[in-house]
CSV table of C-alpha atoms in Angstrom, one decimal:
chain,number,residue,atom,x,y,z
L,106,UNK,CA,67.9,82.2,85.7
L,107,UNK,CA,68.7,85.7,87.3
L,108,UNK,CA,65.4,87.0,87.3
L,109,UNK,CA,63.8,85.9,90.2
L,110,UNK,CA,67.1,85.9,92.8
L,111,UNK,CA,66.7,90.0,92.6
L,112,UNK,CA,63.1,90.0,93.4
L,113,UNK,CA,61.7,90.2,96.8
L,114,UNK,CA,59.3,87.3,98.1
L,115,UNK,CA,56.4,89.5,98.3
L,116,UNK,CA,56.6,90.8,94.9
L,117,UNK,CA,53.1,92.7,94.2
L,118,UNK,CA,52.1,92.8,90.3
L,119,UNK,CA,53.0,97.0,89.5
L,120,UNK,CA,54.5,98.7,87.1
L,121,UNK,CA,58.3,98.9,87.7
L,122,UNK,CA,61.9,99.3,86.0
L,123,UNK,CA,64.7,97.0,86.7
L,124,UNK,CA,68.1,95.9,86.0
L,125,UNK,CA,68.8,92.0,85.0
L,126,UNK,CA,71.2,90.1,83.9
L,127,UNK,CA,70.8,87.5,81.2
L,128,UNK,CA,72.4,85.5,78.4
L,129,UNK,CA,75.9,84.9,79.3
L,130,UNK,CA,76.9,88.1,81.5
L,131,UNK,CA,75.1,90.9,79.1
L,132,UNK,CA,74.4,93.7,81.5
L,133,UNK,CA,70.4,94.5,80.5
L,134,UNK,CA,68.8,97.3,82.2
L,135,UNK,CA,65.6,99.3,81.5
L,136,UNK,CA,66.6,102.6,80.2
L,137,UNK,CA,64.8,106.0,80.8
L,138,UNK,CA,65.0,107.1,77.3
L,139,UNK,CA,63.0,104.2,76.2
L,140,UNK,CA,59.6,106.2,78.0
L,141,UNK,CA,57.0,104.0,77.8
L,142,UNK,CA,58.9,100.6,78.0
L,143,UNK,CA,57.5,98.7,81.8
L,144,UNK,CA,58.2,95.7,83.0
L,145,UNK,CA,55.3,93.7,85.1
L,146,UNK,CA,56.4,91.1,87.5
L,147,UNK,CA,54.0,88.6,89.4
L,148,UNK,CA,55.0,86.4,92.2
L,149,UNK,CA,52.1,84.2,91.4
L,150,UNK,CA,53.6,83.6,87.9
L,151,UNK,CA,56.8,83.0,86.2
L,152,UNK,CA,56.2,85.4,83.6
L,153,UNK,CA,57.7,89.1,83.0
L,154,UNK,CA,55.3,90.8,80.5
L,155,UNK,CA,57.1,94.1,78.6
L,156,UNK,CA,54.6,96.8,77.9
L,157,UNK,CA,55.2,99.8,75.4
L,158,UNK,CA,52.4,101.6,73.2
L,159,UNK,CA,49.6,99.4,74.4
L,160,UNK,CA,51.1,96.3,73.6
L,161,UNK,CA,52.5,93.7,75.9
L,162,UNK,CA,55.3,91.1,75.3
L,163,UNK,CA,55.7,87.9,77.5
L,164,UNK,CA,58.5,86.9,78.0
L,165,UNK,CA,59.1,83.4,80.7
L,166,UNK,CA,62.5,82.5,81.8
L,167,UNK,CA,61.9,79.2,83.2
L,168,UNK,CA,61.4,78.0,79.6
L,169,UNK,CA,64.9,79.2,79.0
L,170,UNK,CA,68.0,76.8,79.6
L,171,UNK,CA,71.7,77.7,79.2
L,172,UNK,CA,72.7,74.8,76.9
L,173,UNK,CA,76.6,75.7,76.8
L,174,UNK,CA,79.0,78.8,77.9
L,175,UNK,CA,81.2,78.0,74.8
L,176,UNK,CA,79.8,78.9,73.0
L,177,UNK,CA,76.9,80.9,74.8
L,178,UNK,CA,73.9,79.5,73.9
L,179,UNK,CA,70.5,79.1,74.7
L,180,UNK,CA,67.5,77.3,73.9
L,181,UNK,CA,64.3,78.7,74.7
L,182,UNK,CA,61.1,76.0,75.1
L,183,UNK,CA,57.9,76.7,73.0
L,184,UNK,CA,59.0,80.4,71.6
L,185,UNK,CA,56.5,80.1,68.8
L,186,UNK,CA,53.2,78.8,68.8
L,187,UNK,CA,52.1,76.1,66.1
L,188,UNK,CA,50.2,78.6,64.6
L,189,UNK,CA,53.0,80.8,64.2
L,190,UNK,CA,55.3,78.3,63.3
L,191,UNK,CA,52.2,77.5,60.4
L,192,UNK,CA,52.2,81.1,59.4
L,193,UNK,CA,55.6,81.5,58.7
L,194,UNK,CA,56.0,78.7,56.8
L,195,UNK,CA,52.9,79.6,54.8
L,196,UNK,CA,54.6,83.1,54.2
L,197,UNK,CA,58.0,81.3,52.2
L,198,UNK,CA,55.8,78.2,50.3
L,199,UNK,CA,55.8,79.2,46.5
L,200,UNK,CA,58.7,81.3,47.3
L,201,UNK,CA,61.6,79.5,47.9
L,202,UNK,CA,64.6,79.5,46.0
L,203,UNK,CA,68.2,78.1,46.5
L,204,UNK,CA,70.2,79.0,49.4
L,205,UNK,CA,73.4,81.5,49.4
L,206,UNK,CA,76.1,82.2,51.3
L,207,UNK,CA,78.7,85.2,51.7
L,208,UNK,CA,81.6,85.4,49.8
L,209,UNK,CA,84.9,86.9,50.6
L,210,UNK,CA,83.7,89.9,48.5
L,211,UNK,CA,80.6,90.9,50.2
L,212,UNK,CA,78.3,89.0,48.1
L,213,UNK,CA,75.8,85.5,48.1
L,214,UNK,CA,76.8,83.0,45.7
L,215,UNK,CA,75.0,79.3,45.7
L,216,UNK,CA,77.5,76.4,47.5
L,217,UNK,CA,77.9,72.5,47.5
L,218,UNK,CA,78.2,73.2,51.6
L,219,UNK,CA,74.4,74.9,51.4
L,220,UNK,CA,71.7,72.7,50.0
L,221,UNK,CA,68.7,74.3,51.6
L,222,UNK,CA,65.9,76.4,49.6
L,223,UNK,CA,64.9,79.6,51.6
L,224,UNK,CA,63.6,83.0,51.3
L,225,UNK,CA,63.7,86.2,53.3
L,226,UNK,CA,60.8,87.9,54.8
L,227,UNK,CA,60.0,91.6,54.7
L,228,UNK,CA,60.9,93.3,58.7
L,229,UNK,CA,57.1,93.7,60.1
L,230,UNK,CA,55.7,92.1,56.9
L,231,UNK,CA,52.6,91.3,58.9
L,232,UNK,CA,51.2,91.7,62.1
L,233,UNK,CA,52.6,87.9,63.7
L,234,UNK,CA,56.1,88.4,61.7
L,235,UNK,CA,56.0,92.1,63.8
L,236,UNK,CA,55.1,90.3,67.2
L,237,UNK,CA,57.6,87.3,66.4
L,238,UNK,CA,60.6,90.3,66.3
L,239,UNK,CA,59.5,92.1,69.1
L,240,UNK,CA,59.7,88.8,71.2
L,241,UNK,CA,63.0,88.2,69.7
L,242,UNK,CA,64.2,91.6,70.8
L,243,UNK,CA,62.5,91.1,74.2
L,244,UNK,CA,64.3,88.0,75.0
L,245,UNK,CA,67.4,88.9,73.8
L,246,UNK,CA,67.5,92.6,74.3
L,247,UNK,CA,68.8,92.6,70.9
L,248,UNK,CA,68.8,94.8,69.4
L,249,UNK,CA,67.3,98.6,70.5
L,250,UNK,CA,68.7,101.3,68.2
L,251,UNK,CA,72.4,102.1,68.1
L,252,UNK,CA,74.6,99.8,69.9
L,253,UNK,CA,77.5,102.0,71.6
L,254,UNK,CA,80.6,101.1,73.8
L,255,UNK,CA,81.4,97.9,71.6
L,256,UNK,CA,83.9,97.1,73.7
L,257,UNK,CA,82.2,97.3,77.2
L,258,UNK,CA,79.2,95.4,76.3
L,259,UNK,CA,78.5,95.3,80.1
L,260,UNK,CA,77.6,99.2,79.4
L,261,UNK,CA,74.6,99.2,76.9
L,262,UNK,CA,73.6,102.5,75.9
L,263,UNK,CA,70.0,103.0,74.1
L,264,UNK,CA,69.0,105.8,72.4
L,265,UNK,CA,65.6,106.1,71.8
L,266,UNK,CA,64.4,106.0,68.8
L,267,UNK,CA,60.6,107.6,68.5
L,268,UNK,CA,59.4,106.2,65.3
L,269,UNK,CA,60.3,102.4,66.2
L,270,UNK,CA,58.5,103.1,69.7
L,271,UNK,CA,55.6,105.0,68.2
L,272,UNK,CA,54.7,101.7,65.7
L,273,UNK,CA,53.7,100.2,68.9
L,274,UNK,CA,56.0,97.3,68.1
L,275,UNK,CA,58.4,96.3,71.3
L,276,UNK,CA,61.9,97.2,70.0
L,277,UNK,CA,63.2,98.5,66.4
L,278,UNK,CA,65.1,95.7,64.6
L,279,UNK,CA,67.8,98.0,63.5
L,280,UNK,CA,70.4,95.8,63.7
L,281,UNK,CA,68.8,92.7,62.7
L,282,UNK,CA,68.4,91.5,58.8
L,283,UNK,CA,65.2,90.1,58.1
L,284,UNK,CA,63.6,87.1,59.2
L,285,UNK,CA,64.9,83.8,56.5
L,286,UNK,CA,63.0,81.0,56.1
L,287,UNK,CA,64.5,77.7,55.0
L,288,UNK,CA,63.4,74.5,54.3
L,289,UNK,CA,65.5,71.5,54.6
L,290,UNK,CA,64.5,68.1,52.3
L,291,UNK,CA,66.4,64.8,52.5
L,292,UNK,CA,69.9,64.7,52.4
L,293,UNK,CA,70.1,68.4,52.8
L,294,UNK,CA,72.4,70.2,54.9
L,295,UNK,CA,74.5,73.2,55.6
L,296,UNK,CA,78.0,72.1,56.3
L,297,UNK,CA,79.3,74.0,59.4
L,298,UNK,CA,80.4,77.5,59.1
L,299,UNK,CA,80.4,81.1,61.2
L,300,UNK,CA,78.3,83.5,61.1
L,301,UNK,CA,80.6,86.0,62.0
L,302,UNK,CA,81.9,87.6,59.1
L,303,UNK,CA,85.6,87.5,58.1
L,304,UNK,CA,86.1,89.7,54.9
L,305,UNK,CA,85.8,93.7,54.8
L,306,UNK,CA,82.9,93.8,52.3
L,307,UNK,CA,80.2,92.0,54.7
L,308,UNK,CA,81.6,93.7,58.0
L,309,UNK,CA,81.2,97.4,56.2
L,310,UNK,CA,77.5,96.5,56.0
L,311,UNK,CA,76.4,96.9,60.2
L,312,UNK,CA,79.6,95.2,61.5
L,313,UNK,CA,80.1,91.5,62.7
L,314,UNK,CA,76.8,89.6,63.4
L,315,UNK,CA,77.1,89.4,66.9
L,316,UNK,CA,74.0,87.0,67.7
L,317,UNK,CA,71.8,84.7,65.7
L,318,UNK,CA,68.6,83.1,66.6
L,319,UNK,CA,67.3,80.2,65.2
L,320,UNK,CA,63.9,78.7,65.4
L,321,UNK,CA,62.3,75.3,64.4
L,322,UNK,CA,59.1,75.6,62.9
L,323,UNK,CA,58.8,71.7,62.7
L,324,UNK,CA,59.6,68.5,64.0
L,325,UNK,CA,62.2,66.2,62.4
L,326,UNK,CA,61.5,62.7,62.5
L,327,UNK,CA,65.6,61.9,62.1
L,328,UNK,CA,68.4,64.3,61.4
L,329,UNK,CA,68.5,68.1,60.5
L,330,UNK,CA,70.3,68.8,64.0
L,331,UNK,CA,72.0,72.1,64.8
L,332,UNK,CA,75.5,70.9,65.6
L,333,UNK,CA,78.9,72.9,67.3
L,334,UNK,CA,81.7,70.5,66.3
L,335,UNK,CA,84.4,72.6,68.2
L,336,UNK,CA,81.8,73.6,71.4
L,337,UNK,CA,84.2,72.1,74.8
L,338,UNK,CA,80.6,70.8,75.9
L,339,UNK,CA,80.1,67.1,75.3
L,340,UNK,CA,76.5,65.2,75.2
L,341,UNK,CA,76.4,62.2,77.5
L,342,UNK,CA,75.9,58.2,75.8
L,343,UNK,CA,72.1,58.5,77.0
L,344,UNK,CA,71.4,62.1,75.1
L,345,UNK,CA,73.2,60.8,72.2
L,346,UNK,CA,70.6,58.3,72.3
L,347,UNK,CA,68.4,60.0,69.5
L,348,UNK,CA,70.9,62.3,67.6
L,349,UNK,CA,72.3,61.0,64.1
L,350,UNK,CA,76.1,60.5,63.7
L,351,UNK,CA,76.6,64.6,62.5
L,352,UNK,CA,75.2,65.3,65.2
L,353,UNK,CA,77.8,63.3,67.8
L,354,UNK,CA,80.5,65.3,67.0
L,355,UNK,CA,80.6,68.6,70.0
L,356,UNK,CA,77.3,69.6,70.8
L,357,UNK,CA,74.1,68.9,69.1
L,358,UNK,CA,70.7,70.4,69.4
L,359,UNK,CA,67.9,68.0,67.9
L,360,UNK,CA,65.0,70.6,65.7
L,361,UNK,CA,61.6,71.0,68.0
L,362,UNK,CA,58.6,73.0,66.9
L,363,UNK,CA,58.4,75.6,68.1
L,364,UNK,CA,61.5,76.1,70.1
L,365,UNK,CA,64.2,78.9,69.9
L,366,UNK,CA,68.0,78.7,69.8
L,367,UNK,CA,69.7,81.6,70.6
L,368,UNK,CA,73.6,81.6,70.4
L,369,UNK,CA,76.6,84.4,70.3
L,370,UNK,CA,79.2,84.5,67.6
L,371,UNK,CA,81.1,87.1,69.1
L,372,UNK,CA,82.9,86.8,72.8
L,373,UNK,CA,81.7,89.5,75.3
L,374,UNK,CA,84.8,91.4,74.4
L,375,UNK,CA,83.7,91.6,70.9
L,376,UNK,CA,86.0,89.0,69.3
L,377,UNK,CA,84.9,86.1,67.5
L,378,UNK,CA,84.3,83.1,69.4
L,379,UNK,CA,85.9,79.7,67.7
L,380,UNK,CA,83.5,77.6,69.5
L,381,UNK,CA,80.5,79.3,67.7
L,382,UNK,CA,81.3,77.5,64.4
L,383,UNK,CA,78.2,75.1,63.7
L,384,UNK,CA,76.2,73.6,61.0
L,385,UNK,CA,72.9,72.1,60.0
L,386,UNK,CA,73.0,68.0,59.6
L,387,UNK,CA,71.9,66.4,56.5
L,388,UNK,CA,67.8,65.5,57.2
L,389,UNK,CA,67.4,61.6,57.3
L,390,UNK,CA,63.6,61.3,57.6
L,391,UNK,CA,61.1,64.2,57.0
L,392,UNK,CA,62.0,67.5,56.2
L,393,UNK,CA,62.6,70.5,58.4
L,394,UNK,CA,61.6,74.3,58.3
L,395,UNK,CA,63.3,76.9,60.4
L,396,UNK,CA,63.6,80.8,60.7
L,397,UNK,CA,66.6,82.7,61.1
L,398,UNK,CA,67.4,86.1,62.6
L,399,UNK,CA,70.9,87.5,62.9
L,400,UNK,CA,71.5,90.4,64.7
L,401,UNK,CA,74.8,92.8,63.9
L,402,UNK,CA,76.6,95.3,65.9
L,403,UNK,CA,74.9,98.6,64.4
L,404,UNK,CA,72.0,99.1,62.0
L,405,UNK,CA,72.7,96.8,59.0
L,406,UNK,CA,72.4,100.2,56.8
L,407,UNK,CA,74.9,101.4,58.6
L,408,UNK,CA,78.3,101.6,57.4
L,409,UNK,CA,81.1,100.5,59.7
L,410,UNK,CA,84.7,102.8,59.7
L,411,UNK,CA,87.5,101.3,61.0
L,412,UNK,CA,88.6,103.7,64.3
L,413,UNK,CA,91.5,102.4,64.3
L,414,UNK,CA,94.7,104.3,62.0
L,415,UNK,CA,94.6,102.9,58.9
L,416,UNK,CA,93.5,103.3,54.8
L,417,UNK,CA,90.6,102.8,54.1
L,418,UNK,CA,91.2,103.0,50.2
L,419,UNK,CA,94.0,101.1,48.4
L,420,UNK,CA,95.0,104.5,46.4
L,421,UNK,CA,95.9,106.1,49.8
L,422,UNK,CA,99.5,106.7,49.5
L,423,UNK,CA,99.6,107.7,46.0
L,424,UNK,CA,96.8,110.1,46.8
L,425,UNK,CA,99.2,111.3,49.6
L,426,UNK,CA,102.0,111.7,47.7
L,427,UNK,CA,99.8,113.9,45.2
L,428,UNK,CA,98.7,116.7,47.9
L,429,UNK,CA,95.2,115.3,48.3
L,430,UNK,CA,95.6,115.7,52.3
L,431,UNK,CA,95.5,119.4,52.1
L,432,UNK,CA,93.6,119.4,49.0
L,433,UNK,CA,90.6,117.4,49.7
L,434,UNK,CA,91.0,117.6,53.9
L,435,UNK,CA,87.9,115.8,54.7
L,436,UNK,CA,87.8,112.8,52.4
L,437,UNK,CA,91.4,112.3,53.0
L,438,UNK,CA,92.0,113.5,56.7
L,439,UNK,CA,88.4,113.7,57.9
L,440,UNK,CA,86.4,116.1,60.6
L,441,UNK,CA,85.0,116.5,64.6
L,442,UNK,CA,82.3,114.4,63.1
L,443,UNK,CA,83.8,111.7,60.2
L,444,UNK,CA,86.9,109.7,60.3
L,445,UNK,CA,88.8,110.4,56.8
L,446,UNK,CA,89.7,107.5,54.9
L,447,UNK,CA,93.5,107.9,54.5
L,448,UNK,CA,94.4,109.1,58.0
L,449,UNK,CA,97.7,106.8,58.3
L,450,UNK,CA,99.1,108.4,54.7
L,451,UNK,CA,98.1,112.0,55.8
L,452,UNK,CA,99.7,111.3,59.0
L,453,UNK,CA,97.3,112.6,61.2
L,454,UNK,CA,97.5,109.8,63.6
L,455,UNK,CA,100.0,107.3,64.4
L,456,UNK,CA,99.5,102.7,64.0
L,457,UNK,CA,100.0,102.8,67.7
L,458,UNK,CA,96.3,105.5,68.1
């Protein structure tokens, strides 16, 4: 990791603010406007601990390895405790229903390809399920608050956001959705898949997801492996050794409790990345339990306009063609501070804009 090759060799334990970089060549800084956010470094440990509001995050990067560039994934060793991994699953028992996935028009339906049960949780639903997301925001430095300059994401700008920093939780989860539980019984699987979203309906509702993380809350005595089919990275014969056949094909990552993965569906020039598609194998022996946070681009109640010039409404040209530009200017044309929905038709900007 990057951490330590910045750090001086004498490196009291103080109160300080640096800049890092982590997770595939994100740019991660501490910001100003964040107040009360500190890092502590030790030279006798391998630890950095994040402190805001009295409470203190730890966070240790030699527990982190960089399992693949394509895509950009990581797996983090022992991310939860047993206890937490316990708790969670305690939380979803007696609540578990069958597992959905988006459709083209911005809904969940059930699918053959799904064959999980699963719940979600409420965001800070309890104390642990509060400190569980501010370690996922820690580690990842996803999200905090409004994500700007999508298309540097080597320039993160935070803007600080005083009741997320005043619940004395780490970071506000803005941009994530809630925590899922699922639970995985014999012969169930989720066939592979993105999580990027390709329809408009789902990427209206706080853009693409961007990042998901992905944590085992047990052991799997044989199958249930997250597997990349089209990662570039190949497992050698000898760490094949205890993966099942799904699992052979690209990369696969066998379920430990307690362990993270964290992995990027979006290329750090905000396209999707091909290599991210991946799926859960069909458990063999046991059963397995895992929780699952994706992270979008803005705050998932935020709706996402299209900068670009374009309708935003099928009826634009008609409307057009009727005088709506100059008699309803700001629907149809927009303002300084809102995009209108039929710019192209109103001609106030050009394809090429």
């Amino acid at each position: 990791m990057l951490f330590r090759e910045s750090m001086q060799s004498n490196f009291p334990l103080e109160e300080t603010s640096i800049s890092m970089v982590i997770n595939g060549g994100f740019a991660i800084a501490a910001n100003p406007l964040l107040g009360s956010l500190n890092f502590f470094i030790n030279e006798y440990e391998s630890v950095i601990r994040m402190k805001t509001g009295g409470s203190a995050i730890t966070i240790d990067p030699t527990r982190v390895i960089q399992l693949s560039s394509k895509p950009r994934a990581f797996l983090y060793k022992g991310f939860l405790s047993y206890e937490e991994c316990q708790h969670l699953i305690h939380l979803a028992k007696g609540k578990l229903r069958q597992s959905l996935v988006a459709a083209g028009t911005g809904e969940s339906v059930t699918s053959k390809e799904r064959t999980s049960t699963g719940m979600f949780l409420r965001k800070a639903q309890d104390k642990i399920v509060a400190r569980i997301e501010s370690r996922i925001a820690a580690w990842t430095f996803l999200p905090l608050g409004k994500l700007y300059n999508l298309f540097d994401v080597l320039s993160f700008i935070y803007l600080r956001n005083e009741a997320c920093i005043n619940s004395k939780l780490l970071f506000c989860s803005d941009n994530g959705e809630p925590i899922q539980i699922l639970r995985y019984e014999n012969g169930q699987k989720y066939e592979p898949h993105f999580d990027f979203f390709q329809d408009p309906g789902n990427i209206a509702i706080g853009g693409h997801r961007i990042a998901t993380i992905l944590m085992y809350l047990s052991d799997v005595e044989k199958g249930g492996e997250t597997v990349f089919p089209n990662s570039p990275v190949k497992l050698s014969e000898e760490e094949k050794g205890d993966l099942s056949e799904c699992a052979k094909v690209g990369y696969g990552v066998r379920p430990k409790l307690g362990d993270a993965l964290l992995f990027f569906s979006m290329n750090p020039n905000v396209t999707p990345d091909a290599t991210s598609y991946h799926g859960s194998c069909p458990v063999i022996e046991g059963e397995k339990w895992s929780a699952t946070k994706w992270i979008h681009m803005l705050p998932i109640d935020e709706v996402w306009r299209n900068p670009a010039c374009v309708d935003e409404n099928d009826h634009c040209s008609a409307w057009a063609k009727a005088g709506e530009c100059k008699k309803n200017p700001v629907y149809m044309m927009g303002s300084k501070n809102e995009l209108g929905f039929c710019r192209l038709s109103c001609k106030v900007c050009s394809p090429s804009s």
